[in-house]
Coordinates of C-alpha atoms in Angstrom, one line a residue:
X1 CA 0.0 0.0 0.0
X2 CA 2.9 2.4 0.8
X3 CA 4.5 1.8 -2.6
X4 CA 1.1 2.5 -4.3
X5 CA 0.8 5.8 -2.4
X6 CA 4.4 6.8 -3.3
X7 CA 3.8 6.0 -7.0
X8 CA 0.5 8.0 -7.0
X9 CA 2.2 11.0 -5.4
X10 CA 5.0 10.9 -8.0
X11 CA 2.5 10.7 -10.8
X12 CA 0.5 13.7 -9.5
X13 CA 3.6 15.7 -8.9
X14 CA 4.9 14.9 -12.5
X15 CA 1.5 15.9 -14.1
X16 CA 1.4 19.1 -12.1
X17 CA 4.9 20.0 -13.1
X18 CA 4.3 19.4 -16.8
X19 CA 1.1 21.5 -16.7
X20 CA 2.7 24.3 -14.9
X21 CA 5.7 24.5 -17.3
X22 CA 3.6 24.5 -20.4
X23 CA 1.3 27.2 -18.9
X24 CA 4.3 29.4 -17.9
X25 CA 5.9 29.1 -21.4
X26 CA 2.6 29.9 -23.1
X27 CA 2.0 33.0 -20.9
X28 CA 5.5 34.3 -21.3
X29 CA 5.6 33.7 -25.1
X30 CA 2.3 35.5 -25.6
X31 CA 3.2 38.6 -23.7
X32 CA 2.4 41.7 -25.7
X33 CA 3.5 45.2 -24.6
X34 CA 2.1 48.5 -25.9
X35 CA 5.3 50.4 -25.2
X36 CA 7.7 50.9 -28.1
X37 CA 10.6 49.9 -25.9
X38 CA 9.2 46.3 -25.8
X39 CA 9.4 43.8 -23.0
X40 CA 12.1 41.2 -22.6
X41 CA 11.3 37.7 -21.5
X42 CA 13.2 34.5 -21.1
X43 CA 11.2 31.9 -23.1
X44 CA 12.1 28.3 -23.2
X45 CA 15.9 28.7 -22.9
X46 CA 16.2 32.0 -24.9
X47 CA 15.9 35.7 -24.5
X48 CA 13.3 37.4 -26.6
X49 CA 12.1 41.0 -26.7
X50 CA 8.5 41.6 -28.0
X51 CA 8.0 45.0 -29.4
X52 CA 4.6 46.3 -30.4
X53 CA 4.8 48.9 -33.1
X54 CA 2.0 50.9 -34.8
X55 CA 1.7 48.5 -37.7
X56 CA 3.1 45.2 -36.5
X57 CA 4.8 43.2 -33.7
X58 CA 8.5 42.5 -33.7
X59 CA 10.1 39.5 -31.9
X60 CA 13.8 40.2 -31.3
X61 CA 15.9 37.1 -30.5
X62 CA 19.3 37.5 -28.9
X63 CA 21.7 34.7 -29.8
X64 CA 23.4 33.1 -26.7
X65 CA 27.2 33.1 -26.6
X66 CA 27.5 29.3 -26.9
X67 CA 25.2 28.9 -29.9
X68 CA 27.3 28.4 -33.0
X69 CA 24.6 27.1 -35.4
X70 CA 21.1 28.7 -35.4
X71 CA 18.3 27.2 -37.4
X72 CA 15.0 29.0 -37.7
X73 CA 11.8 27.1 -38.6
X74 CA 8.1 28.0 -38.6
X75 CA 5.1 25.7 -38.1
X76 CA 2.8 25.4 -41.1
X77 CA -0.1 27.2 -39.3
X78 CA 2.1 30.3 -38.8
X79 CA 1.5 30.4 -35.1
X80 CA 5.0 29.3 -33.8
X81 CA 8.6 30.0 -34.7
X82 CA 11.3 27.7 -33.4
X83 CA 14.9 28.6 -33.2
X84 CA 17.2 25.5 -32.7
X85 CA 20.7 25.9 -31.2
X86 CA 23.0 23.5 -29.4
X87 CA 21.6 25.0 -26.2
X88 CA 18.1 23.7 -27.0
X89 CA 15.0 24.8 -28.9
X90 CA 13.4 28.2 -28.4
X91 CA 9.6 28.3 -29.2
X92 CA 8.0 31.7 -29.9
X93 CA 4.3 31.8 -30.3
X94 CA 2.1 34.6 -31.7
X95 CA 1.9 37.6 -31.7
X96 CA 4.7 38.2 -34.2
X97 CA 4.9 39.7 -37.7
X98 CA 8.6 40.1 -38.0
X99 CA 11.6 38.2 -36.5
X100 CA 14.9 40.1 -35.8
X101 CA 18.0 38.1 -34.9
X102 CA 21.0 39.6 -33.1
X103 CA 24.2 37.7 -32.9
X104 CA 27.2 38.7 -30.8
X105 CA 30.9 38.2 -30.8
X106 CA 31.8 34.9 -32.3
X107 CA 31.3 32.8 -35.4
X108 CA 27.8 31.9 -36.3
X109 CA 25.9 29.9 -38.9
X110 CA 22.4 31.4 -39.1
X111 CA 20.0 29.5 -41.4
X112 CA 16.5 30.5 -42.2
X113 CA 14.9 27.2 -43.2
X114 CA 12.4 26.7 -46.0
X115 CA 9.4 26.5 -43.6
X116 CA 9.8 30.2 -42.6
X117 CA 7.2 32.6 -43.9
X118 CA 7.8 35.4 -41.4
X119 CA 9.9 38.4 -42.7
X120 CA 13.2 38.3 -40.9
X121 CA 16.2 40.6 -40.3
X122 CA 19.6 39.2 -39.3
X123 CA 22.4 41.2 -37.6
X124 CA 25.1 38.5 -37.1
X125 CA 27.5 40.6 -35.0
X126 CA 31.3 40.4 -35.0
X127 CA 32.9 37.3 -36.5
X128 CA 33.2 35.4 -39.7
X129 CA 29.6 34.3 -40.1
X130 CA 27.7 32.1 -42.6
X131 CA 24.2 33.3 -43.3
X132 CA 21.6 31.5 -45.5
X133 CA 18.0 32.3 -46.5
X134 CA 16.6 28.9 -47.7
X135 CA 13.0 30.2 -47.4
X136 CA 10.7 32.2 -49.7
X137 CA 10.4 34.8 -46.9
X138 CA 11.8 38.3 -47.4
X139 CA 15.0 38.2 -45.3
X140 CA 17.4 41.1 -44.8
X141 CA 21.1 40.3 -43.9
X142 CA 23.0 43.2 -42.2
X143 CA 26.7 42.3 -42.2
X144 CA 28.2 45.8 -42.0
X145 CA 31.1 46.6 -39.8
X146 CA 32.4 43.2 -38.9
X147 CA 34.7 40.5 -40.3
X148 CA 34.3 38.8 -43.7
X149 CA 31.0 37.0 -43.9
X150 CA 29.4 34.6 -46.5
X151 CA 25.8 35.4 -47.3
X152 CA 23.6 33.1 -49.4
X153 CA 20.2 34.4 -50.4
X154 CA 17.1 32.7 -52.0
X155 CA 17.8 34.5 -55.4
X156 CA 14.3 36.1 -55.2
X157 CA 13.8 38.6 -52.4
X158 CA 16.8 38.5 -50.1
X159 CA 18.2 41.9 -49.2
X160 CA 21.9 42.3 -48.6
X161 CA 23.6 45.1 -46.7
X162 CA 27.3 44.2 -46.7
X163 CA 30.9 45.2 -46.6
X164 CA 33.0 44.9 -49.8
X165 CA 34.9 42.0 -48.4
X166 CA 31.8 39.9 -47.7
X167 CA 30.8 37.3 -50.3
X168 CA 27.2 36.8 -51.6
X169 CA 25.2 35.0 -54.3
X170 CA 22.8 37.8 -55.1
X171 CA 20.9 37.0 -58.3
X172 CA 20.4 39.3 -61.2
X173 CA 16.7 39.7 -60.1
X174 CA 17.8 40.8 -56.6
X175 CA 20.5 43.1 -58.0
X176 CA 18.1 44.7 -60.6
X177 CA 15.5 45.3 -57.8
X178 CA 18.1 47.1 -55.7
X179 CA 18.3 44.5 -53.0
X180 CA 22.1 44.3 -53.0
X181 CA 23.9 47.1 -51.1
X182 CA 27.7 47.1 -50.8
X183 CA 28.7 49.8 -48.3
X184 CA 32.2 51.1 -48.2
X185 CA 31.6 53.6 -45.4
X186 CA 29.0 56.0 -44.1
X187 CA 29.3 59.7 -44.1
X188 CA 30.9 59.7 -40.7
X189 CA 33.3 56.8 -41.7
X190 CA 31.7 54.6 -39.1
X191 CA 30.0 51.3 -40.1
X192 CA 28.9 50.3 -36.6
X193 CA 25.1 50.3 -36.9
X194 CA 24.4 50.6 -33.2
X195 CA 27.1 53.2 -32.4

């Protein structure tokens, strides 16, 4: 009888823990803030800022230091983005209309997989990074002011903002539509975008 009670208590505890974790993740990932500064939350092993603008909602993902490969996916119903790194999987649920990814110091591979439909902007940060848009979504890669990067677009609607030393595969369509921008310097000779 004692063993039965112990097993029952463990089952109840386990079910309660699972329900609580799922509820907390859902509440945190659905937070919406009316202030333009946004609100930063830790959601399923990642740091995300949700920013509500007049016309849309941005989700800003900050890459953790120990994540070398970042793969972005989107569920077919468009309700959930998943960002997979070696640290784990970050699940971001609606509301979102745009994803912004900020890297940091270090070398990253950031891959926007074919399932992604959400417009995305990628700022890889310092380091020799590999960036790829394998989706049909409009993606903007901002590789200004850091080391030599390799950027692979989808040959349709990828936008490139790059240094002359970066390499790219911009198609004639993207070039003719003005989507390739090679920047030698700004007027103040500074290419640090957040400076």
